[in-house]
Short mmCIF file of C-alpha atoms in Angstrom, two decimals:
data_model
loop_
_atom_site.label_atom_id
_atom_site.label_comp_id
_atom_site.label_asym_id
_atom_site.label_seq_id
_atom_site.Cartn_x
_atom_site.Cartn_y
_atom_site.Cartn_z
CA MET A 20 14.59 -6.91 36.63
CA ASN A 21 14.49 -5.21 33.17
CA ALA A 22 13.01 -6.18 30.03
CA SER A 23 16.55 -7.40 28.40
CA ALA A 24 17.31 -9.28 32.11
CA ARG A 25 13.92 -10.97 31.73
CA ARG A 26 14.71 -11.91 28.29
CA ALA A 27 18.08 -13.65 28.40
CA ALA A 28 16.82 -15.61 31.63
CA ALA A 29 13.98 -16.99 30.11
CA ARG A 30 16.05 -17.62 27.31
CA SER A 31 18.96 -19.34 29.13
CA ARG A 32 17.03 -21.25 31.42
CA ALA A 33 14.54 -22.95 28.33
CA GLY A 34 17.34 -23.83 26.47
CA PRO A 35 17.11 -24.36 22.81
CA THR A 36 13.56 -23.63 20.86
CA PRO A 37 12.17 -27.51 20.29
CA ALA A 38 11.85 -28.66 16.74
CA ARG A 39 8.43 -27.90 15.34
CA PRO A 40 6.08 -30.89 14.62
CA SER A 41 6.15 -32.59 11.43
CA ARG A 42 3.28 -34.59 9.53
CA GLY A 43 6.48 -36.80 8.10
CA ARG A 44 7.37 -40.41 9.20
CA THR A 45 10.63 -42.15 10.03
CA ARG A 46 10.60 -45.84 9.91
CA ALA A 47 13.39 -47.96 11.09
CA GLY A 48 13.52 -51.64 10.66
CA ASP A 49 10.21 -53.05 11.79
CA SER A 50 9.57 -50.16 13.70
CA SER A 51 8.07 -46.72 12.87
CA ALA A 52 7.21 -43.15 14.67
CA THR A 53 6.05 -39.97 13.99
CA VAL A 54 8.57 -36.84 14.19
CA GLY A 55 5.42 -35.25 15.18
CA ASP A 56 5.43 -36.95 18.19
CA GLU A 57 9.15 -36.56 19.05
CA ALA A 58 8.86 -32.94 18.27
CA PHE A 59 5.81 -32.86 20.70
CA ALA A 60 7.88 -34.86 23.45
CA ALA A 61 10.90 -32.17 23.10
CA LEU A 62 8.33 -29.77 23.35
CA ALA A 63 6.63 -30.90 26.53
CA GLY A 64 10.50 -31.64 28.37
CA ALA A 65 11.31 -27.86 27.40
CA VAL A 66 7.65 -26.76 28.76
CA SER A 67 8.36 -28.78 32.02
CA ASP A 68 11.81 -27.60 32.25
CA VAL A 69 11.16 -24.05 32.15
CA HIS A 70 8.07 -24.44 34.54
CA ARG A 71 10.70 -26.25 37.10
CA ASP A 72 13.03 -23.75 36.87
CA LEU A 73 10.94 -20.53 36.98
CA SER A 74 8.02 -22.03 38.46
CA LEU A 75 5.80 -20.21 35.82
CA ALA A 76 2.50 -21.37 34.61
CA PRO A 77 2.67 -23.78 31.83
CA SER A 78 0.37 -21.49 29.60
CA VAL A 79 3.00 -19.00 30.11
CA VAL A 80 5.77 -20.99 29.38
CA VAL A 81 3.97 -22.35 25.74
CA ALA A 82 3.32 -18.64 25.13
CA LEU A 83 7.27 -17.83 25.66
CA LEU A 84 8.15 -20.50 23.38
CA ALA A 85 5.56 -19.60 20.68
CA LEU A 86 6.42 -15.56 21.01
CA ARG A 87 10.25 -16.83 19.44
CA ASP A 88 8.96 -18.04 16.06
CA PRO A 89 11.54 -16.50 13.85
CA GLU A 90 9.21 -17.28 10.74
CA ARG A 91 6.67 -14.62 11.70
CA ALA A 92 9.43 -11.89 11.71
CA ALA A 93 9.43 -12.30 7.85
CA LEU A 94 5.61 -11.70 7.26
CA PRO A 95 4.99 -8.57 5.71
CA PRO A 96 5.16 -5.84 9.05
CA GLY A 97 1.66 -5.84 9.75
CA ASP A 98 0.70 -9.18 9.37
CA ALA A 99 3.82 -9.58 11.81
CA ILE A 100 2.70 -7.04 14.03
CA ARG A 101 -1.32 -8.39 14.18
CA THR A 102 -0.21 -12.02 14.49
CA GLN A 103 2.04 -11.19 17.49
CA LEU A 104 -0.45 -9.05 19.51
CA GLY A 105 -3.33 -11.74 18.61
CA LEU A 106 -1.08 -14.52 20.25
CA LEU A 107 -0.36 -12.36 23.27
CA ALA A 108 -3.98 -11.92 23.66
CA SER A 109 -5.29 -15.23 23.11
CA ILE A 110 -2.68 -17.33 25.22
CA GLY A 111 -0.88 -14.74 27.51
CA PRO A 112 -2.82 -13.33 30.88
CA MET A 113 -3.85 -9.81 29.11
CA ARG A 114 -7.09 -8.52 28.45
CA GLU A 115 -5.99 -6.34 26.30
CA VAL A 116 -2.54 -5.32 24.57
CA SER A 117 -1.30 -2.88 22.02
CA LEU A 118 1.80 -1.58 20.45
CA TRP A 119 2.68 2.34 20.58
CA THR A 120 4.97 4.47 18.45
CA LEU A 121 6.19 7.81 18.36
CA ASP A 122 5.10 10.14 15.47
CA GLY A 123 6.94 13.18 14.62
CA THR A 124 5.51 15.38 17.32
CA GLY A 125 6.46 13.12 20.05
CA ARG A 126 2.79 11.91 20.28
CA VAL A 127 2.18 8.05 21.19
CA ARG A 128 -0.24 6.59 18.41
CA CYS A 129 -1.63 2.79 18.57
CA ALA A 130 0.02 0.95 15.91
CA GLY A 131 -2.23 -2.31 16.90
CA HIS A 132 -4.23 -4.00 19.38
CA ALA A 133 -5.77 -6.91 20.26
CA GLY A 134 -8.11 -8.19 23.18
CA GLY A 135 -10.06 -5.02 22.71
CA ARG A 136 -9.55 -1.35 22.17
CA PRO A 137 -6.84 0.64 24.30
CA SER A 138 -8.00 2.37 27.03
CA PRO A 139 -6.67 5.87 28.20
CA GLY A 140 -4.47 4.22 31.28
CA VAL A 141 -2.99 1.63 28.87
CA ARG A 142 -1.88 5.03 26.33
CA GLY A 143 -0.57 6.49 29.52
CA VAL A 144 1.87 3.77 30.71
CA ALA A 145 2.62 3.10 26.82
CA ARG A 146 4.00 6.77 26.71
CA ARG A 147 6.03 6.72 29.74
CA ALA A 148 7.62 3.13 28.65
CA VAL A 149 8.58 4.61 25.01
CA VAL A 150 9.52 8.46 26.18
CA ALA A 151 11.46 7.40 29.23
CA GLY A 152 12.77 4.45 28.05
CA ARG A 153 11.90 2.18 31.20
CA ASP A 154 9.58 -0.58 31.81
CA THR A 155 6.98 -0.77 34.40
CA PRO A 156 7.94 -2.83 37.40
CA PRO A 157 5.82 -5.50 38.29
CA GLY A 158 3.35 -5.62 41.29
CA PRO A 159 0.81 -7.42 42.87
CA HIS A 160 -1.89 -4.69 42.41
CA ARG A 161 -0.51 -3.53 39.15
CA LYS A 162 -2.98 -3.78 36.43
CA LEU A 163 -1.29 -1.91 33.63
CA VAL A 164 2.09 -2.72 32.45
CA ALA A 165 4.57 -1.60 29.76
CA VAL A 166 8.05 -2.66 28.33
CA ALA A 167 10.32 -0.50 25.71
CA ILE A 168 11.18 -1.57 22.56
CA GLY A 169 14.12 -0.61 21.08
CA PRO A 170 17.59 0.57 22.40
CA ALA A 171 17.28 2.05 26.22
CA THR A 172 18.68 5.32 24.82
CA ALA A 173 16.29 5.83 22.41
CA PRO A 174 13.12 3.88 22.38
CA ILE A 175 10.83 3.22 19.10
CA ALA A 176 7.85 2.05 20.47
CA ALA A 177 6.26 0.20 23.74
CA LEU A 178 3.90 -2.68 24.17
CA ALA A 179 1.45 -2.06 26.70
CA ALA A 180 -1.29 -4.44 28.57
CA ARG A 181 -3.86 -4.48 30.68
CA VAL A 182 -3.59 -7.63 33.14
CA PRO A 183 -5.52 -9.61 36.18
CA ALA A 184 -4.24 -8.49 39.51
CA GLY A 185 -1.03 -10.65 40.30
CA ARG A 186 -0.30 -11.28 36.91
CA SER A 187 1.47 -8.52 35.88
CA GLU A 188 5.19 -10.27 36.21
CA ASP A 189 4.08 -13.04 34.03
CA ALA A 190 2.49 -10.80 31.69
CA LEU A 191 5.97 -8.23 31.28
CA LEU A 192 8.04 -11.35 30.92
CA LEU A 193 5.78 -11.92 27.62
CA LEU A 194 5.86 -8.78 26.33
CA ALA A 195 9.49 -8.63 26.85
CA GLU A 196 9.77 -11.85 24.66
CA ALA A 197 7.31 -10.16 21.90
CA SER A 198 8.95 -7.11 21.70
CA ALA A 199 12.58 -8.80 20.70
CA LEU A 200 10.46 -9.97 17.74
CA LEU A 201 8.78 -6.62 17.09
CA SER A 202 11.73 -5.01 17.12
CA CYS A 203 12.99 -6.54 13.79
CA VAL A 204 9.64 -5.84 12.36
CA LEU A 205 9.50 -1.98 13.20
CA GLU A 206 12.62 -1.42 11.73
CA ARG A 207 12.03 -3.27 8.98
CA GLN A 208 8.42 -1.61 8.45
CA ALA A 209 10.65 1.68 8.79
CA LEU A 210 13.20 0.54 5.95
CA LEU A 211 10.35 -0.28 3.80
CA GLU A 212 8.54 2.98 4.09
CA ALA A 213 11.65 5.16 4.04
CA GLY A 214 12.34 3.45 0.54
CA GLU A 215 8.86 4.25 -0.86
CA ARG A 216 9.35 7.61 0.28
CA GLU A 217 12.56 8.01 -1.84
CA ALA A 218 10.76 6.45 -4.73
CA ALA A 219 7.84 8.56 -4.47
CA ASP A 220 9.90 11.70 -4.23
CA ALA A 221 11.57 10.48 -7.16
CA ILE A 222 8.57 9.83 -9.31
CA ALA A 223 7.06 13.34 -7.78
CA ALA A 224 10.77 14.91 -9.54
CA ALA A 225 10.07 12.95 -12.85
CA GLU A 226 6.81 14.03 -13.08
CA ARG A 227 7.73 18.09 -12.74
CA ARG A 228 10.14 17.44 -15.40
CA LEU A 229 7.58 15.91 -17.25
CA ALA A 230 5.44 19.17 -16.73
CA ARG A 231 8.09 21.27 -17.59
CA CYS A 232 8.63 19.47 -20.83
CA GLY A 233 5.24 19.83 -21.55
CA LEU A 234 4.99 23.75 -21.33
CA ASP A 235 8.64 24.08 -23.14
CA LEU A 236 6.63 21.76 -26.07
CA HIS A 237 3.80 24.24 -25.91
CA ASP A 238 6.28 27.34 -25.53
CA GLY A 239 8.39 26.08 -28.32
CA PRO A 240 8.03 23.02 -30.90
CA LEU A 241 4.28 23.73 -30.82
CA GLN A 242 4.25 27.50 -31.74
CA VAL A 243 6.68 26.81 -34.56
CA ALA A 244 4.44 23.92 -35.90
CA ALA A 245 1.35 26.47 -35.85
CA ALA A 246 3.37 28.81 -37.89
CA LEU A 247 4.07 26.61 -40.25
CA LEU A 248 0.75 25.33 -40.46
CA SER A 249 -0.21 29.03 -41.08
CA ASP A 250 2.29 29.99 -43.73
CA LEU A 251 1.35 26.87 -45.51
CA ARG A 252 -2.10 27.54 -45.73
CA LEU A 253 -1.30 31.03 -47.17
CA PHE A 254 0.84 29.85 -49.05
CA ALA A 255 -1.44 27.41 -50.49
CA THR A 256 -3.96 30.57 -50.99
CA GLN A 257 -1.35 32.74 -53.03
CA LEU A 258 -0.45 29.72 -55.21
CA GLU A 259 -3.72 28.61 -56.10
CA SER A 260 -4.38 32.54 -57.22
CA GLU A 261 -0.89 32.43 -59.33
CA LEU A 262 -1.68 29.15 -61.22
CA ALA A 263 -5.15 30.01 -62.26
CA GLY A 264 -5.56 28.28 -65.30
CA HIS A 265 -2.19 26.74 -65.46
CA GLU A 266 -2.10 23.11 -66.79
CA ARG A 267 -0.10 21.61 -63.50
CA ALA A 268 -1.99 24.14 -61.31
CA ALA A 269 -3.86 20.89 -59.50
CA ILE A 270 -0.55 18.96 -59.23
CA LEU A 271 1.05 22.14 -57.56
CA THR A 272 -1.97 22.93 -55.33
CA GLY A 273 -2.43 19.48 -54.35
CA ARG A 274 1.32 18.53 -53.10
CA VAL A 275 1.17 21.63 -51.29
CA GLN A 276 -2.45 20.72 -49.64
CA ASP A 277 -0.17 17.22 -48.91
CA LEU A 278 2.55 19.41 -46.78
CA GLU A 279 -0.58 21.11 -45.35
CA LEU A 280 -2.26 17.80 -43.96
CA ARG A 281 1.27 16.55 -42.95
CA ALA A 282 2.11 20.05 -40.98
CA LEU A 283 -1.50 19.52 -39.57
CA ALA A 284 -0.81 16.29 -38.41
CA LEU A 285 3.21 17.06 -36.84
CA GLU A 286 1.33 20.13 -34.98
CA GLY A 287 -1.70 17.62 -33.43
CA GLY A 288 1.23 15.22 -32.43
CA ILE A 289 3.25 17.86 -30.48
CA ARG A 290 0.26 19.44 -29.23
CA GLU A 291 -0.61 15.92 -27.72
CA LEU A 292 2.74 15.28 -26.47
CA ALA A 293 2.62 18.66 -24.59
CA ARG A 294 -0.74 17.69 -23.05
CA SER A 295 0.24 14.50 -22.30
CA ALA A 296 3.37 15.61 -20.28
CA GLY A 297 2.05 18.28 -18.86
CA ALA A 298 -1.17 16.31 -17.57
CA PRO A 299 -2.48 19.31 -15.57
CA ALA A 300 -6.34 17.61 -15.51
CA ALA A 301 -5.40 14.31 -14.32
CA LEU A 302 -3.24 16.32 -11.19
CA THR A 303 -6.34 17.86 -10.21
CA GLU A 304 -9.40 16.68 -10.95
CA PRO A 305 -11.26 13.21 -9.91
CA LEU A 306 -10.31 10.86 -11.76
CA ARG A 307 -13.90 9.13 -12.55
CA ASP A 308 -14.75 12.43 -13.46
CA LEU A 309 -11.93 12.70 -16.20
CA LEU A 310 -13.02 8.86 -16.99
CA ARG A 311 -16.39 9.75 -17.42
CA SER A 312 -15.95 12.74 -19.95
CA GLU A 313 -13.97 10.76 -22.32
CA ALA A 314 -16.55 8.17 -22.49
CA ARG A 315 -18.84 10.94 -23.05
CA ALA A 316 -16.59 12.56 -25.89
CA PHE A 317 -15.96 9.45 -27.28
CA ALA A 318 -19.53 8.46 -27.70
CA GLN A 319 -20.59 11.64 -28.99
CA ALA A 320 -17.67 11.23 -31.63
CA THR A 321 -18.52 7.43 -32.77
CA GLY A 322 -22.44 7.43 -31.73
CA ALA A 323 -21.30 3.95 -29.83
CA GLU A 324 -23.27 3.00 -26.55
CA VAL A 325 -20.58 3.42 -23.47
CA GLU A 326 -21.17 1.98 -20.42
CA VAL A 327 -18.88 3.10 -17.73
CA GLU A 328 -18.65 1.63 -14.10
CA VAL A 329 -15.47 2.96 -11.83
CA SER A 330 -15.51 1.28 -7.96
CA GLY A 331 -13.31 1.78 -5.10
CA ARG A 332 -11.20 4.43 -4.03
CA VAL A 333 -9.75 5.64 -7.27
CA ASP A 334 -8.41 8.97 -6.16
CA ALA A 335 -5.92 7.60 -3.85
CA ALA A 336 -3.77 6.37 -6.93
CA THR A 337 -0.72 8.28 -7.23
CA PRO A 338 -0.15 11.16 -9.95
CA SER A 339 1.65 8.56 -12.04
CA GLN A 340 -0.68 5.81 -11.62
CA ARG A 341 -3.86 8.45 -12.41
CA ILE A 342 -1.90 9.71 -15.75
CA ALA A 343 -1.08 6.05 -16.46
CA LEU A 344 -4.77 5.18 -16.63
CA LEU A 345 -5.97 8.02 -17.97
CA ARG A 346 -3.64 7.74 -20.92
CA GLY A 347 -4.12 4.05 -21.38
CA VAL A 348 -8.08 4.54 -21.44
CA GLN A 349 -7.57 7.38 -23.94
CA GLU A 350 -5.24 5.35 -26.20
CA ALA A 351 -7.70 2.30 -25.79
CA LEU A 352 -10.76 4.49 -26.99
CA ARG A 353 -8.74 5.95 -29.90
CA ASN A 354 -7.96 2.55 -31.25
CA THR A 355 -11.66 1.61 -30.82
CA GLN A 356 -12.93 4.82 -32.79
CA GLU A 357 -10.84 4.19 -35.38
CA HIS A 358 -10.14 0.61 -36.27
CA ALA A 359 -13.06 -1.32 -34.37
CA ARG A 360 -16.52 0.05 -35.63
CA ALA A 361 -18.06 -0.82 -32.16
CA LYS A 362 -21.51 -0.23 -31.38
CA LYS A 363 -20.89 -1.27 -27.57
CA VAL A 364 -18.01 -0.09 -25.49
CA ARG A 365 -17.75 -1.04 -21.80
CA LEU A 366 -15.20 1.12 -19.54
CA THR A 367 -14.39 -0.42 -16.04
CA VAL A 368 -11.78 0.63 -13.29
CA GLU A 369 -11.64 -0.59 -10.06
CA ALA A 370 -9.42 -0.19 -6.96
CA GLN A 371 -8.75 -3.24 -5.50
CA PRO A 372 -6.97 -3.99 -1.93
CA GLY A 373 -3.85 -4.08 -3.75
CA ARG A 374 -4.32 -3.11 -7.22
CA ILE A 375 -5.95 -0.81 -9.75
CA VAL A 376 -7.36 -2.20 -12.77
CA ALA A 377 -8.65 -0.39 -15.63
CA GLU A 378 -10.46 -2.58 -18.68
CA VAL A 379 -12.08 -1.27 -22.46
CA ARG A 380 -14.11 -3.68 -23.88
CA ASP A 381 -15.80 -3.51 -26.95
CA ASP A 382 -17.70 -5.47 -29.43
CA GLY A 383 -15.98 -4.30 -32.66
CA ARG A 384 -14.55 -6.52 -35.17
CA GLY A 385 -11.24 -7.25 -33.90
CA PHE A 386 -7.93 -7.40 -34.89
CA ASP A 387 -4.66 -9.78 -35.25
CA VAL A 388 -2.78 -8.29 -31.76
CA GLU A 389 0.40 -9.78 -32.20
CA ARG A 390 0.53 -8.45 -35.69
CA THR A 391 -0.89 -5.22 -35.00
CA LEU A 392 1.44 -4.66 -31.86
CA ALA A 393 4.75 -5.32 -34.03
CA ARG A 394 3.58 -2.96 -37.08
CA THR A 395 3.20 -0.17 -34.94
CA ALA A 396 6.28 -0.68 -32.88
CA ARG A 397 8.13 -0.99 -36.55
CA ASP A 398 6.53 2.44 -37.62
CA GLY A 399 7.48 3.72 -34.53
CA ARG A 400 4.21 4.54 -33.41
CA LEU A 401 3.04 4.62 -29.41
CA GLY A 402 -0.44 3.10 -29.45
CA LEU A 403 -0.88 -0.17 -27.55
CA VAL A 404 2.66 -0.40 -27.29
CA GLY A 405 2.62 3.01 -25.29
CA ILE A 406 -0.01 1.66 -22.88
CA THR A 407 2.23 -1.63 -21.77
CA GLU A 408 5.34 0.71 -21.82
CA ARG A 409 3.43 3.26 -19.23
CA ALA A 410 2.15 0.62 -17.04
CA SER A 411 5.43 -1.30 -16.96
CA MET A 412 7.22 1.51 -15.76
CA LEU A 413 5.08 1.69 -12.71
CA GLY A 414 5.39 -1.86 -12.18
CA GLY A 415 2.13 -2.85 -13.71
CA SER A 416 1.16 -4.90 -16.67
CA ALA A 417 -1.09 -4.26 -20.00
CA GLN A 418 -2.93 -6.94 -21.90
CA VAL A 419 -4.46 -6.70 -25.35
CA ARG A 420 -7.26 -9.54 -26.20
CA SER A 421 -9.19 -9.33 -29.43
CA ARG A 422 -11.17 -11.54 -31.72
CA ARG A 423 -13.92 -10.78 -33.92
CA GLY A 424 -16.88 -9.52 -32.01
CA GLU A 425 -15.04 -8.48 -28.84
CA THR A 426 -11.47 -6.52 -27.68
CA SER A 427 -9.99 -5.58 -24.62
CA VAL A 428 -7.34 -3.57 -23.10
CA THR A 429 -6.76 -4.17 -19.68
CA ILE A 430 -4.10 -2.54 -17.39
CA SER A 431 -3.37 -3.17 -14.05
CA LEU A 432 -1.05 -1.39 -11.75
CA PRO A 433 0.02 -2.15 -8.22
CA ARG A 434 -1.47 0.42 -5.67
CA TRP A 435 1.73 2.50 -3.98
CA GLU A 436 1.20 1.93 -0.03
CA PRO A 437 3.34 0.84 2.72
CA GLY A 438 3.44 -2.96 1.92
CA GLY A 439 1.42 -4.53 5.19
CA ALA A 440 1.37 -1.23 7.27
CA PRO A 441 -1.18 -1.47 10.14
CA THR A 442 -3.87 0.84 9.93
CA ARG A 443 -2.90 3.54 12.75
CA SER A 444 -5.47 4.51 15.35
CA GLY A 445 -5.56 7.12 18.31
CA SER A 446 -3.33 9.83 19.01
#
């Protein structure tokens, strides 16, 4: 009997899955009964019926019913796989059970296991099941069994187990039942990973366009601005010479100096845009080194005491996240330098399991957050508003809090990894 036939036979004979016990109570007249008691009675009846019809041990019947729980398929893929394997190992006749998938080179890889690490023999039967699409036939002395998961013509995975002698038929029945839910879970995981790869490709394409934009800014507008600044300085020198002794010399030369300062600011702004768009350092150098470098430059420029703490795998962040974090920290430090008059600054960056968080905190004079953000947005300046915009584009957030003696800018970005994907091991 193949896996599909075993699943059909077990389901048809087991009947509908009994209602799940509940702690609620129902009342009819003067009598009361717990819904949980009724559900338990129904479960006991179902176990008895299947046990009688299939001559299975009650523990196997309970495992069959437990493995059908549809709510498990709604868990994150990694959690669903771990739970299903753990259930098989704990209530089934398996000494070890594992899930195997095919990689791009046609090799089987362990996608999860329970009850002990899988042995080479288990790997072998799993490979035969997933490559050939045939389940292991039961036998009284067979101790290694496996079932294919997915279409018979193109299996996507296999469940394999080591079982005591004489229990291979029970084990195959349970593995086939578990494979139905795992098939849905693996398909959903594949869709999630494909969507994330598409999103990652889109981000990479956007970063390449940004890098090209940075080069265009550097080679075009920045050179024009630099030439304009140079011409204004030359003109200021010539004008000062020509107007020597003139009564309005100071006014006219002062006006040219104003224009020179505006041109200098324009050149600096374009240079910063080109650097931000290209961001080659943020993509090639370790992020923790770049952050410490920014902190040292800030300390040298302000004389403030700067403490830096970087923890976790911060360099596992995507290029977009690295750029957003670096630019956010730079802007927060620039805001502190220009407005806070701080004596102590603390920079912390922590890579957490699901997020990466950066915070710049100072002991400066503080400011009105809402009024400042509204004014900078009205004036068309990015500043702190830009930090929030960068974070939100990556699905994260930024918060600015300030009062006299304490200001903090916190940037939080979600880690860009397949949701709940199990850790793969073996080959």
